[in-house]
Short mmCIF file of C-alpha atoms in Angstrom, two decimals:
data_model
loop_
_atom_site.label_atom_id
_atom_site.label_comp_id
_atom_site.label_asym_id
_atom_site.label_seq_id
_atom_site.Cartn_x
_atom_site.Cartn_y
_atom_site.Cartn_z
CA MET N 26 23.66 -6.10 39.97
CA ARG N 27 21.04 -5.90 42.52
CA ALA N 28 21.40 -2.23 44.42
CA ALA N 29 20.71 -3.77 47.78
CA ALA N 30 24.24 -5.55 47.54
CA LEU N 31 26.20 -2.43 47.75
CA SER N 32 27.68 -1.65 50.98
CA PRO N 33 28.08 1.97 51.99
CA GLY N 34 31.23 3.95 51.08
CA LEU N 35 32.71 6.65 53.44
CA SER N 36 30.40 7.52 56.19
CA ASP N 37 31.81 11.21 56.33
CA PRO N 38 33.29 11.71 52.90
CA ALA N 39 34.86 14.91 53.82
CA THR N 40 36.71 14.23 57.20
CA ASP N 41 37.18 10.51 56.18
CA ALA N 42 38.93 11.17 52.79
CA GLN N 43 41.06 13.86 54.57
CA GLY N 44 42.02 11.30 57.11
CA CYS N 45 43.01 8.67 54.35
CA PHE N 46 44.63 11.10 52.46
CA ARG N 47 46.95 12.07 55.37
CA ALA N 48 47.73 8.54 55.70
CA LEU N 49 48.59 8.30 52.16
CA LEU N 50 50.57 11.58 51.95
CA ASP N 51 52.51 10.38 55.01
CA ALA N 52 53.13 6.90 53.39
CA MET N 53 54.37 8.57 50.21
CA SER N 54 56.72 11.26 52.02
CA ARG N 55 58.13 8.34 54.12
CA PRO N 56 58.67 5.44 51.98
CA GLY N 57 58.20 2.01 53.67
CA LEU N 58 56.54 3.35 56.80
CA VAL N 59 53.36 1.69 57.58
CA ARG N 60 50.11 3.64 58.10
CA ARG N 61 46.64 2.77 58.95
CA VAL N 62 43.66 4.51 57.05
CA PRO N 63 40.97 5.82 59.62
CA VAL N 64 38.11 3.68 58.30
CA ALA N 65 36.79 1.43 60.91
CA GLU N 66 33.42 0.93 59.40
CA LEU N 67 34.43 0.53 55.63
CA ARG N 68 33.08 -2.98 54.33
CA PRO N 69 33.95 -3.40 50.61
CA PRO N 70 33.02 -6.33 48.56
CA ALA N 71 35.66 -9.25 48.53
CA PRO N 72 38.42 -9.06 47.65
CA LEU N 73 38.81 -5.73 48.49
CA SER N 74 40.52 -4.66 51.72
CA PRO N 75 39.43 -1.82 53.53
CA ALA N 76 42.86 0.09 52.89
CA ALA N 77 42.51 -0.75 49.12
CA ALA N 78 38.80 0.41 48.95
CA ALA N 79 39.58 3.53 50.92
CA VAL N 80 42.72 4.66 48.45
CA LEU N 81 40.25 4.57 45.55
CA LEU N 82 37.39 6.39 47.53
CA THR N 83 39.92 9.08 48.44
CA LEU N 84 41.79 9.58 45.04
CA ALA N 85 39.65 8.21 42.24
CA ASP N 86 36.83 10.13 40.43
CA ALA N 87 35.24 10.81 36.82
CA ALA N 88 38.86 12.18 35.87
CA THR N 89 40.71 8.70 36.60
CA PRO N 90 40.00 5.60 34.79
CA VAL N 91 40.62 2.61 36.73
CA TRP N 92 41.67 -0.84 35.87
CA THR N 93 41.27 -3.64 38.30
CA ASP N 94 41.39 -7.46 38.62
CA ALA N 95 39.10 -7.51 41.51
CA GLY N 96 36.06 -8.57 39.56
CA ALA N 97 32.64 -7.43 38.67
CA ASP N 98 31.37 -6.88 42.23
CA ALA N 99 34.30 -4.84 43.68
CA ALA N 100 34.47 -2.75 40.23
CA ALA N 101 30.63 -1.93 40.30
CA TRP N 102 31.10 -0.90 43.87
CA LEU N 103 33.94 1.54 43.13
CA ALA N 104 32.17 2.92 39.82
CA PHE N 105 29.18 3.52 42.32
CA HIS N 106 30.88 5.41 44.91
CA THR N 107 33.67 7.18 43.00
CA GLY N 108 32.41 7.68 39.41
CA CYS N 109 35.47 6.23 38.03
CA PRO N 110 35.28 5.24 34.33
CA PRO N 111 36.67 1.48 33.84
CA ALA N 112 40.12 1.43 31.99
CA ALA N 113 40.11 -0.68 28.80
CA SER N 114 43.43 -2.06 29.68
CA PRO N 115 46.02 -1.50 32.56
CA GLY N 116 47.89 0.73 30.25
CA ASP N 117 45.05 3.03 30.14
CA ALA N 118 44.61 3.47 33.67
CA ALA N 119 45.21 6.35 36.17
CA PHE N 120 45.00 3.74 39.11
CA VAL N 121 45.61 0.06 38.62
CA LEU N 122 44.11 -1.90 41.45
CA ALA N 123 45.64 -5.38 41.65
CA CYS N 124 44.41 -7.94 43.97
CA GLY N 125 46.42 -10.75 42.47
CA THR N 126 49.80 -10.36 40.64
CA PRO N 127 50.10 -6.58 39.18
CA PRO N 128 50.14 -5.98 35.75
CA PRO N 129 53.95 -5.54 34.24
CA LEU N 130 55.20 -2.17 35.36
CA ASP N 131 56.60 -1.14 32.28
CA ALA N 132 53.12 -1.80 30.54
CA LEU N 133 51.37 1.13 32.52
CA MET N 134 51.11 4.69 31.98
CA GLN N 135 54.70 5.86 32.46
CA GLY N 136 54.35 9.77 32.12
CA THR N 137 56.49 11.69 29.72
CA ASP N 138 59.94 13.03 30.75
CA GLU N 139 58.20 16.61 30.33
CA GLU N 140 55.03 15.34 32.31
CA PRO N 141 56.14 12.53 34.62
CA HIS N 142 53.15 12.84 36.74
CA ARG N 143 50.94 11.58 34.09
CA SER N 144 51.99 8.19 35.29
CA ALA N 145 49.72 5.50 36.56
CA THR N 146 49.46 4.82 40.68
CA VAL N 147 49.32 1.20 41.02
CA VAL N 148 47.14 0.13 44.38
CA ALA N 149 48.38 -3.59 45.39
CA GLN N 150 46.84 -5.51 47.58
CA VAL N 151 49.32 -7.95 49.66
CA ALA N 152 48.77 -10.35 52.49
CA ALA N 153 50.80 -8.32 55.06
CA LEU N 154 52.87 -5.22 55.45
CA GLU N 155 55.29 -5.10 58.60
CA ALA N 156 57.57 -2.08 58.95
CA GLY N 157 60.91 -2.14 61.00
CA ARG N 158 62.41 -5.74 60.40
CA GLY N 159 63.80 -7.76 57.47
CA GLY N 160 62.43 -8.16 53.93
CA TRP N 161 63.46 -4.75 51.93
CA ARG N 162 66.19 -2.57 52.91
CA LEU N 163 64.92 1.04 51.44
CA SER N 164 66.44 4.31 50.49
CA GLY N 165 65.68 7.42 48.67
CA PRO N 166 64.01 10.76 49.33
CA GLY N 167 61.83 10.69 52.35
CA ILE N 168 64.13 8.16 54.26
CA ASP N 169 66.65 9.55 56.72
CA ALA N 170 69.09 6.42 56.81
CA ALA N 171 66.97 3.29 55.96
CA HIS N 172 63.48 1.81 56.04
CA ARG N 173 62.79 -1.63 56.41
CA LEU N 174 59.49 -3.21 54.93
CA ARG N 175 58.78 -6.79 54.87
CA VAL N 176 56.12 -7.35 52.27
CA SER N 177 54.24 -10.94 52.24
CA GLY N 178 52.18 -11.66 48.90
CA LEU N 179 54.22 -9.69 45.91
CA PRO N 180 55.25 -12.08 43.27
CA GLU N 181 58.68 -13.39 43.09
CA GLY N 182 61.07 -11.05 41.38
CA PHE N 183 59.31 -7.83 42.15
CA ALA N 184 62.47 -5.98 43.35
CA ALA N 185 63.96 -6.19 39.99
CA ARG N 186 61.06 -5.00 38.37
CA TRP N 187 60.70 -2.03 40.70
CA ALA N 188 64.51 -1.35 39.70
CA ALA N 189 63.77 -1.12 36.03
CA ASN N 190 60.90 1.10 36.94
CA ARG N 191 63.20 3.34 38.89
CA ALA N 192 65.77 3.49 36.23
CA VAL N 193 63.30 5.35 33.85
CA PHE N 194 62.90 8.17 36.32
CA PRO N 195 61.62 10.91 36.11
CA ARG N 196 59.07 8.67 34.25
CA GLY N 197 57.84 5.46 36.17
CA VAL N 198 54.77 4.28 38.18
CA ASP N 199 54.27 4.67 41.98
CA LEU N 200 53.07 2.03 44.32
CA ILE N 201 50.86 2.10 47.23
CA LEU N 202 50.59 -1.27 49.10
CA CYS N 203 47.48 -2.29 51.07
CA ALA N 204 46.75 -5.02 53.60
CA GLY N 205 43.88 -4.96 55.70
CA ARG N 206 43.76 -1.33 56.99
CA ASP N 207 47.51 -0.88 56.60
CA VAL N 208 49.19 1.13 53.50
CA ALA N 209 52.62 1.64 52.61
CA ALA N 210 54.11 3.58 49.82
CA LEU N 211 56.86 3.36 47.09
CA PRO N 212 57.25 6.53 45.12
CA ARG N 213 59.44 5.93 42.11
CA THR N 214 62.44 7.34 43.66
CA THR N 215 62.60 4.55 46.27
CA ALA N 216 65.36 1.85 45.86
CA ILE N 217 64.78 -1.68 47.42
CA VAL N 218 67.63 -3.78 48.35
CA GLU N 219 66.45 -7.26 49.20
CA GLU N 220 67.77 -8.82 52.59
CA GLY N 221 65.85 -11.93 53.35
CA MET G 4 22.72 42.47 53.77
CA SER G 5 24.96 43.19 56.58
CA ALA G 6 23.75 40.01 58.43
CA ALA G 7 26.58 38.10 60.04
CA PRO G 8 27.38 34.83 58.31
CA GLU G 9 25.49 31.93 59.80
CA VAL G 10 27.61 29.98 62.21
CA ALA G 11 27.14 25.94 62.47
CA SER G 12 27.84 24.06 65.63
CA GLY G 13 31.57 23.76 66.37
CA GLY G 14 32.02 27.51 65.66
CA THR G 15 32.66 27.01 61.79
CA LEU G 16 30.83 28.93 59.04
CA ALA G 17 27.61 27.30 57.61
CA GLY G 18 27.13 26.79 53.88
CA TYR G 19 30.54 25.84 53.18
CA ASN G 20 32.34 22.31 52.77
CA PHE G 21 34.82 21.42 55.34
CA ALA G 22 37.97 23.44 54.69
CA TYR G 23 36.10 25.50 51.72
CA LEU G 24 37.02 23.83 48.97
CA ASP G 25 34.64 21.24 47.17
CA GLU G 26 35.44 17.29 47.27
CA ASP G 27 36.04 16.97 43.94
CA THR G 28 38.75 19.74 43.89
CA LYS G 29 40.50 18.66 47.09
CA ARG G 30 40.82 15.19 45.33
CA MET G 31 42.28 16.48 42.11
CA ILE G 32 44.98 18.66 44.58
CA ARG G 33 45.76 15.61 46.59
CA ARG G 34 46.39 13.64 43.23
CA ALA G 35 48.74 16.26 42.14
CA LEU G 36 50.04 16.53 45.78
CA LEU G 37 50.98 12.49 45.71
CA LYS G 38 52.83 12.88 42.36
CA ALA G 39 54.61 15.84 43.38
CA VAL G 40 56.04 13.74 46.39
CA ALA G 41 56.85 11.16 44.18
CA VAL G 42 58.96 13.60 41.64
CA PRO G 43 60.60 15.82 44.07
CA GLY G 44 60.99 19.35 42.66
CA HIS G 45 58.91 18.52 39.53
CA GLN G 46 56.00 21.27 38.99
CA VAL G 47 52.54 19.56 38.61
CA PRO G 48 50.00 21.48 36.86
CA PHE G 49 46.57 21.70 38.82
CA GLY G 50 43.35 23.31 38.41
CA SER G 51 43.63 26.33 40.53
CA ARG G 52 40.20 27.66 41.96
CA GLU G 53 39.09 31.22 42.26
CA MET G 54 39.43 31.84 46.01
CA PRO G 55 37.89 34.45 48.42
CA LEU G 56 41.30 36.75 48.21
CA PRO G 57 43.32 37.72 45.00
CA TYR G 58 46.03 36.16 43.28
CA GLY G 59 49.01 36.94 45.23
CA TRP G 60 47.86 36.65 48.53
CA GLY G 61 48.34 33.32 48.85
CA THR G 62 45.68 31.37 46.93
CA GLY G 63 48.06 28.52 45.95
CA GLY G 64 49.18 27.77 49.54
CA ILE G 65 45.62 28.10 50.68
CA GLN G 66 44.32 25.67 48.10
CA VAL G 67 47.14 23.29 49.25
CA THR G 68 46.56 23.85 53.02
CA ALA G 69 42.55 23.09 52.41
CA SER G 70 43.22 19.88 50.65
CA VAL G 71 45.73 18.81 53.41
CA ILE G 72 44.12 20.13 56.82
CA GLY G 73 42.02 18.18 59.08
CA PRO G 74 40.01 18.73 62.26
CA ASP G 75 42.72 17.43 64.44
CA ASP G 76 45.50 19.73 62.86
CA THR G 77 46.83 22.89 64.57
CA LEU G 78 47.58 25.64 61.87
CA LYS G 79 49.98 28.43 61.94
CA VAL G 80 50.20 31.05 59.57
CA ILE G 81 52.99 33.52 58.62
CA ASP G 82 53.88 36.22 56.37
CA GLN G 83 57.31 37.22 56.00
CA GLY G 84 58.14 35.36 59.38
CA ALA G 85 55.44 37.45 61.25
CA ASP G 86 52.43 35.88 62.87
CA ASP G 87 50.77 39.27 63.37
CA THR G 88 50.62 40.76 59.99
CA THR G 89 47.28 41.17 57.94
CA ASN G 90 47.89 38.13 55.23
CA ALA G 91 48.81 35.82 58.04
CA VAL G 92 45.96 36.88 60.35
CA SER G 93 43.52 36.77 57.66
CA ILE G 94 44.53 33.28 56.52
CA ARG G 95 44.61 31.94 59.93
CA ARG G 96 41.12 33.25 60.60
CA PHE G 97 40.05 31.89 57.26
CA PHE G 98 40.73 28.28 58.31
CA ALA G 99 39.41 28.67 61.61
CA ARG G 100 35.93 29.92 60.34
CA VAL G 101 35.62 27.22 57.34
CA ALA G 102 37.50 24.52 58.83
CA GLY G 103 37.11 24.89 62.58
CA VAL G 104 40.89 23.99 63.26
CA ALA G 105 42.84 24.95 66.15
CA THR G 106 45.41 27.74 65.35
CA THR G 107 48.84 28.87 67.04
CA GLU G 108 51.54 31.15 66.63
CA ARG G 109 54.19 28.88 68.09
CA THR G 110 56.08 26.90 65.67
CA ALA G 111 56.59 23.76 67.80
CA ASP G 112 52.93 23.40 68.56
CA ALA G 113 51.87 23.75 64.72
CA THR G 114 50.93 20.55 62.55
CA VAL G 115 50.64 22.55 59.17
CA ILE G 116 52.56 25.95 58.72
CA GLN G 117 51.69 28.10 55.93
CA THR G 118 54.50 30.50 55.01
CA ARG G 119 54.90 33.40 53.07
CA HIS G 120 58.36 33.85 52.33
CA ARG G 121 60.39 32.72 55.43
CA ILE G 122 61.07 29.26 57.17
CA PRO G 123 60.74 29.55 60.88
CA GLU G 124 63.96 29.83 62.83
CA THR G 125 62.91 26.82 65.21
CA PRO G 126 63.85 23.74 63.48
CA LEU G 127 60.71 21.85 62.17
CA ARG G 128 60.32 18.18 63.18
CA GLU G 129 58.80 14.90 61.56
CA GLY G 130 55.44 14.96 61.08
CA GLN G 131 54.95 18.81 60.56
CA ILE G 132 53.97 20.18 56.87
CA LEU G 133 55.19 23.38 55.75
CA VAL G 134 53.08 24.96 52.99
CA TYR G 135 54.64 27.57 50.85
CA GLN G 136 52.95 30.27 48.81
CA VAL G 137 54.61 30.42 45.63
CA PRO G 138 54.24 33.70 43.23
CA MET G 139 56.47 32.05 40.27
CA PRO G 140 56.83 28.37 40.43
CA GLU G 141 59.42 28.18 37.48
CA PRO G 142 63.16 29.12 38.45
CA LEU G 143 64.05 29.72 34.98
CA PHE G 144 61.27 32.48 33.99
CA ARG G 145 63.43 35.17 33.91
CA LEU G 146 66.13 33.25 31.60
CA GLU G 147 63.50 31.75 29.29
CA PRO G 148 60.19 33.07 29.00
CA ARG G 149 58.55 30.29 26.93
CA VAL G 150 56.97 27.79 29.01
CA ALA G 151 57.09 24.90 26.46
CA GLU G 152 60.67 25.32 26.36
CA THR G 153 61.51 25.46 30.43
CA ARG G 154 59.39 22.26 30.29
CA ARG G 155 62.08 20.56 27.87
CA LEU G 156 64.90 22.09 29.85
CA HIS G 157 63.47 20.32 32.93
CA ALA G 158 62.73 17.21 30.95
CA LEU G 159 66.53 17.22 29.67
CA GLY G 160 67.75 18.50 33.21
CA ASP G 161 69.51 21.13 31.37
CA TYR G 162 70.16 23.85 33.42
CA GLY G 163 73.04 25.71 31.97
CA LEU G 164 71.28 29.00 31.59
CA MET G 165 70.91 29.25 35.37
CA HIS G 166 74.74 28.35 35.68
CA VAL G 167 75.72 31.19 32.96
CA LYS G 168 73.50 33.67 34.90
CA LEU G 169 75.65 32.69 38.21
CA TYR G 170 78.56 32.86 36.52
CA GLU G 171 77.93 36.26 34.94
CA ASP G 172 76.89 37.67 38.19
CA ILE G 173 80.37 36.68 39.53
CA ALA G 174 82.20 37.78 36.70
CA ARG G 175 80.62 41.30 36.86
CA ARG G 176 80.32 41.88 40.83
CA GLY G 177 82.39 39.18 42.35
CA GLU G 178 79.42 37.34 43.74
CA VAL G 179 75.96 36.04 42.76
CA GLU G 180 73.62 38.53 42.77
CA ILE G 181 70.63 36.79 44.56
CA SER G 182 69.57 37.34 47.88
CA TYR G 183 66.13 35.60 47.92
CA ASN G 184 64.36 32.98 45.68
CA TYR G 185 67.84 31.55 45.06
CA PRO G 186 67.39 28.48 42.80
CA VAL G 187 68.14 24.90 44.18
CA MET G 188 68.53 21.73 42.95
CA VAL G 189 66.28 19.03 44.59
CA ASN G 190 67.48 15.56 44.82
CA GLY G 191 70.36 16.34 42.56
CA ARG G 192 67.59 16.34 39.42
CA TYR G 193 65.28 19.16 39.36
CA LEU G 194 66.12 23.04 39.54
CA MET G 195 63.38 24.39 41.79
CA SER G 196 62.44 27.63 42.94
CA PRO G 197 62.10 27.76 46.65
CA SER G 198 59.66 30.67 46.67
CA PRO G 199 61.10 34.25 47.75
CA ILE G 200 62.59 32.96 50.91
CA PRO G 201 66.14 34.96 51.79
CA ALA G 202 68.74 32.95 50.72
CA PHE G 203 69.70 32.75 54.42
CA ASP G 204 66.72 30.33 54.79
CA ASN G 205 68.06 27.80 51.82
CA PRO G 206 70.13 25.50 53.91
CA LYS G 207 66.81 24.81 56.16
CA MET G 208 65.30 22.97 52.95
CA ASP G 209 68.21 20.52 52.89
CA ARG G 210 67.06 17.29 54.46
CA MET G 211 64.47 19.02 56.44
CA PRO G 212 62.47 16.56 58.54
CA ALA G 213 59.43 18.10 57.56
CA LEU G 214 57.46 17.73 54.37
CA GLN G 215 57.71 20.72 52.45
CA LEU G 216 54.51 21.60 49.84
CA PHE G 217 54.62 24.77 47.45
CA GLY G 218 51.36 25.81 45.92
CA ALA G 219 51.39 28.50 42.98
CA GLY G 220 47.53 29.69 42.53
CA ARG G 221 47.91 32.22 39.74
CA GLU G 222 50.50 30.02 37.82
CA LYS G 223 48.38 26.63 38.71
CA ARG G 224 51.26 24.62 39.97
CA ILE G 225 52.11 22.60 42.67
CA TYR G 226 55.44 21.04 43.95
CA ALA G 227 57.08 18.97 46.95
CA VAL G 228 60.21 18.25 48.68
CA PRO G 229 59.90 15.15 50.60
CA PRO G 230 61.37 14.86 54.15
CA TYR G 231 65.15 13.98 54.55
CA THR G 232 65.61 15.10 50.66
CA SER G 233 68.78 16.82 49.41
CA VAL G 234 68.38 20.49 48.50
CA ARG G 235 71.34 21.98 47.23
CA SER G 236 71.80 25.81 46.58
CA LEU G 237 73.24 26.28 43.18
CA ASP G 238 76.80 27.39 43.08
CA PHE G 239 80.56 26.64 41.84
CA GLU G 240 83.48 24.79 43.68
CA ASP G 241 85.21 28.07 43.86
CA HIS G 242 82.64 30.28 44.66
CA PRO G 243 80.52 28.09 47.34
CA PHE G 244 77.05 29.44 48.07
CA ARG G 245 77.16 31.98 51.00
CA PRO G 246 73.76 33.06 52.73
CA GLY G 247 73.72 36.61 53.66
CA ARG G 248 72.14 38.54 56.62
CA ALA G 249 72.50 41.89 58.24
CA ASP G 250 75.35 42.08 60.09
CA ALA G 251 73.80 43.37 63.41
CA SER G 252 71.75 41.99 66.29
CA CYS G 253 68.02 42.03 66.98
CA ALA G 254 66.97 45.15 68.81
CA LEU G 255 64.53 43.19 70.87
CA CYS G 256 65.98 39.58 71.73
CA GLY G 257 69.65 40.39 70.81
CA SER G 258 70.08 37.34 68.37
CA ARG G 259 73.03 37.35 65.97
CA GLU G 260 71.83 34.27 64.51
CA THR G 261 68.61 34.65 63.10
CA TYR G 262 67.42 36.70 59.74
CA LEU G 263 66.72 40.32 60.56
CA ASP G 264 64.18 42.92 59.15
CA GLU G 265 65.56 46.33 58.97
CA VAL G 266 63.09 48.92 60.26
CA VAL G 267 63.85 52.87 59.39
CA THR G 268 62.89 54.67 62.72
CA ASP G 269 63.11 58.34 61.82
CA ASP G 270 64.18 60.52 58.46
CA ARG G 271 67.63 61.34 59.78
CA GLY G 272 69.11 57.74 58.81
CA GLY G 273 67.90 55.95 62.14
CA ARG G 274 67.36 52.13 61.88
CA ARG G 275 66.78 49.27 63.95
CA PHE G 276 67.07 45.34 63.16
CA LEU G 277 64.45 42.88 64.31
CA CYS G 278 64.04 39.29 64.16
CA SER G 279 61.75 38.48 61.20
CA ASP G 280 60.37 35.43 62.84
CA THR G 281 58.07 36.75 65.47
CA ASP G 282 57.53 33.95 67.19
CA TYR G 283 61.28 33.02 67.79
CA CYS G 284 61.99 36.62 68.94
CA ALA G 285 59.20 36.19 71.61
CA GLU G 286 60.08 33.06 72.70
CA ARG G 287 63.62 34.18 73.30
CA ARG G 288 62.30 37.04 74.99
CA ALA G 289 60.42 34.83 77.33
CA ASP G 290 63.25 32.87 78.11
CA ARG G 291 65.30 35.38 79.41
#
């Protein structure tokens, strides 16, 4: 690993992380709405998108093991900027950063009935996010009537796996979808109905 | 050592990180906040820090606000509905100094509202964040003192203890004897303390368009209610929840709908009732 290969992280850690967190908090409390992370100049190593990189820079640190399929360059970049330890397997990770097909959701940390907050957060990089039309019809806390979200790039059958994740509430993982600089989130309470 | 604290450019206090807390602490609180939103009404433990004011003065709310607030926010702080009491003024001034944020007393102009024991009368809207200061996050603590046991009851969703308490109130007095901190069910799953807001304010929590965050500094717990989430005050079919208010009108603005504070005016039994929400009352008077 050559040190010169590392691109910078957040240029102003306090305000950039705050801006990213507010986008995430808004996304998580209004499931299915697409929000943009305010990191115009972030250039993470391939295959990381600026949004996925910003989520990890905002939330990960030495207390949160991270598992990723993004390759050695991305893992080294994240380790340098956040200090996050690598997780041996997806099941040990607080954050699962998936650029390809995400690991099975039921193999990740689910939390317990008494401590459901001790569950993994999946940061899934997808091809595109489009709110408002077609795709999924979402309902649950944070949603007034229904939110619509079209996600390009998740594997077939994801909605069924999500239904199984929702069925173990209050246990279960939470999902942050990233594409380019866009984020959308599905907390474990959100129900998906597929509508072409 | 009485020199004035050094002031950096932009009017904020030098020598502190933005919004006082260090970035590691904010990150830990932010992770807790996201999990709290994902499991509405569940209490998430967090590493509460020592703050420059004592427990009981809003340390939990301040830590949540510090982790959420940004340079573009406008902050309002209320204490029992009032913008001009010591606690509200000092917390507002604290964030003006350590974060350089704009502050306001107008509910409609605020993006982040930190509150002690009230929900503003002006309906909140999407995009606003209401941060409650919470002294005791555990709704069952007077009925079950063992923390390990209350955790298990929450895991099982077993809230029979609280139903029995309400039933015994009704059997003895004919009504539920809880006028503030009236327990609520969030999203039909978790029993939650709404913090010591008057029961009058409970209906405002139900499907509120704003995000509600709760911070308990001494008890080291954070919990949340996302927008448009069901919040139901516990009751029985034959004894429905009835929020109370003093049967009077505000001596200043004449409102008969708002929550009123009783003010004793002399030692011969004289009293007046005033709106507890000072901003709402002032706006009503200005409109007349």
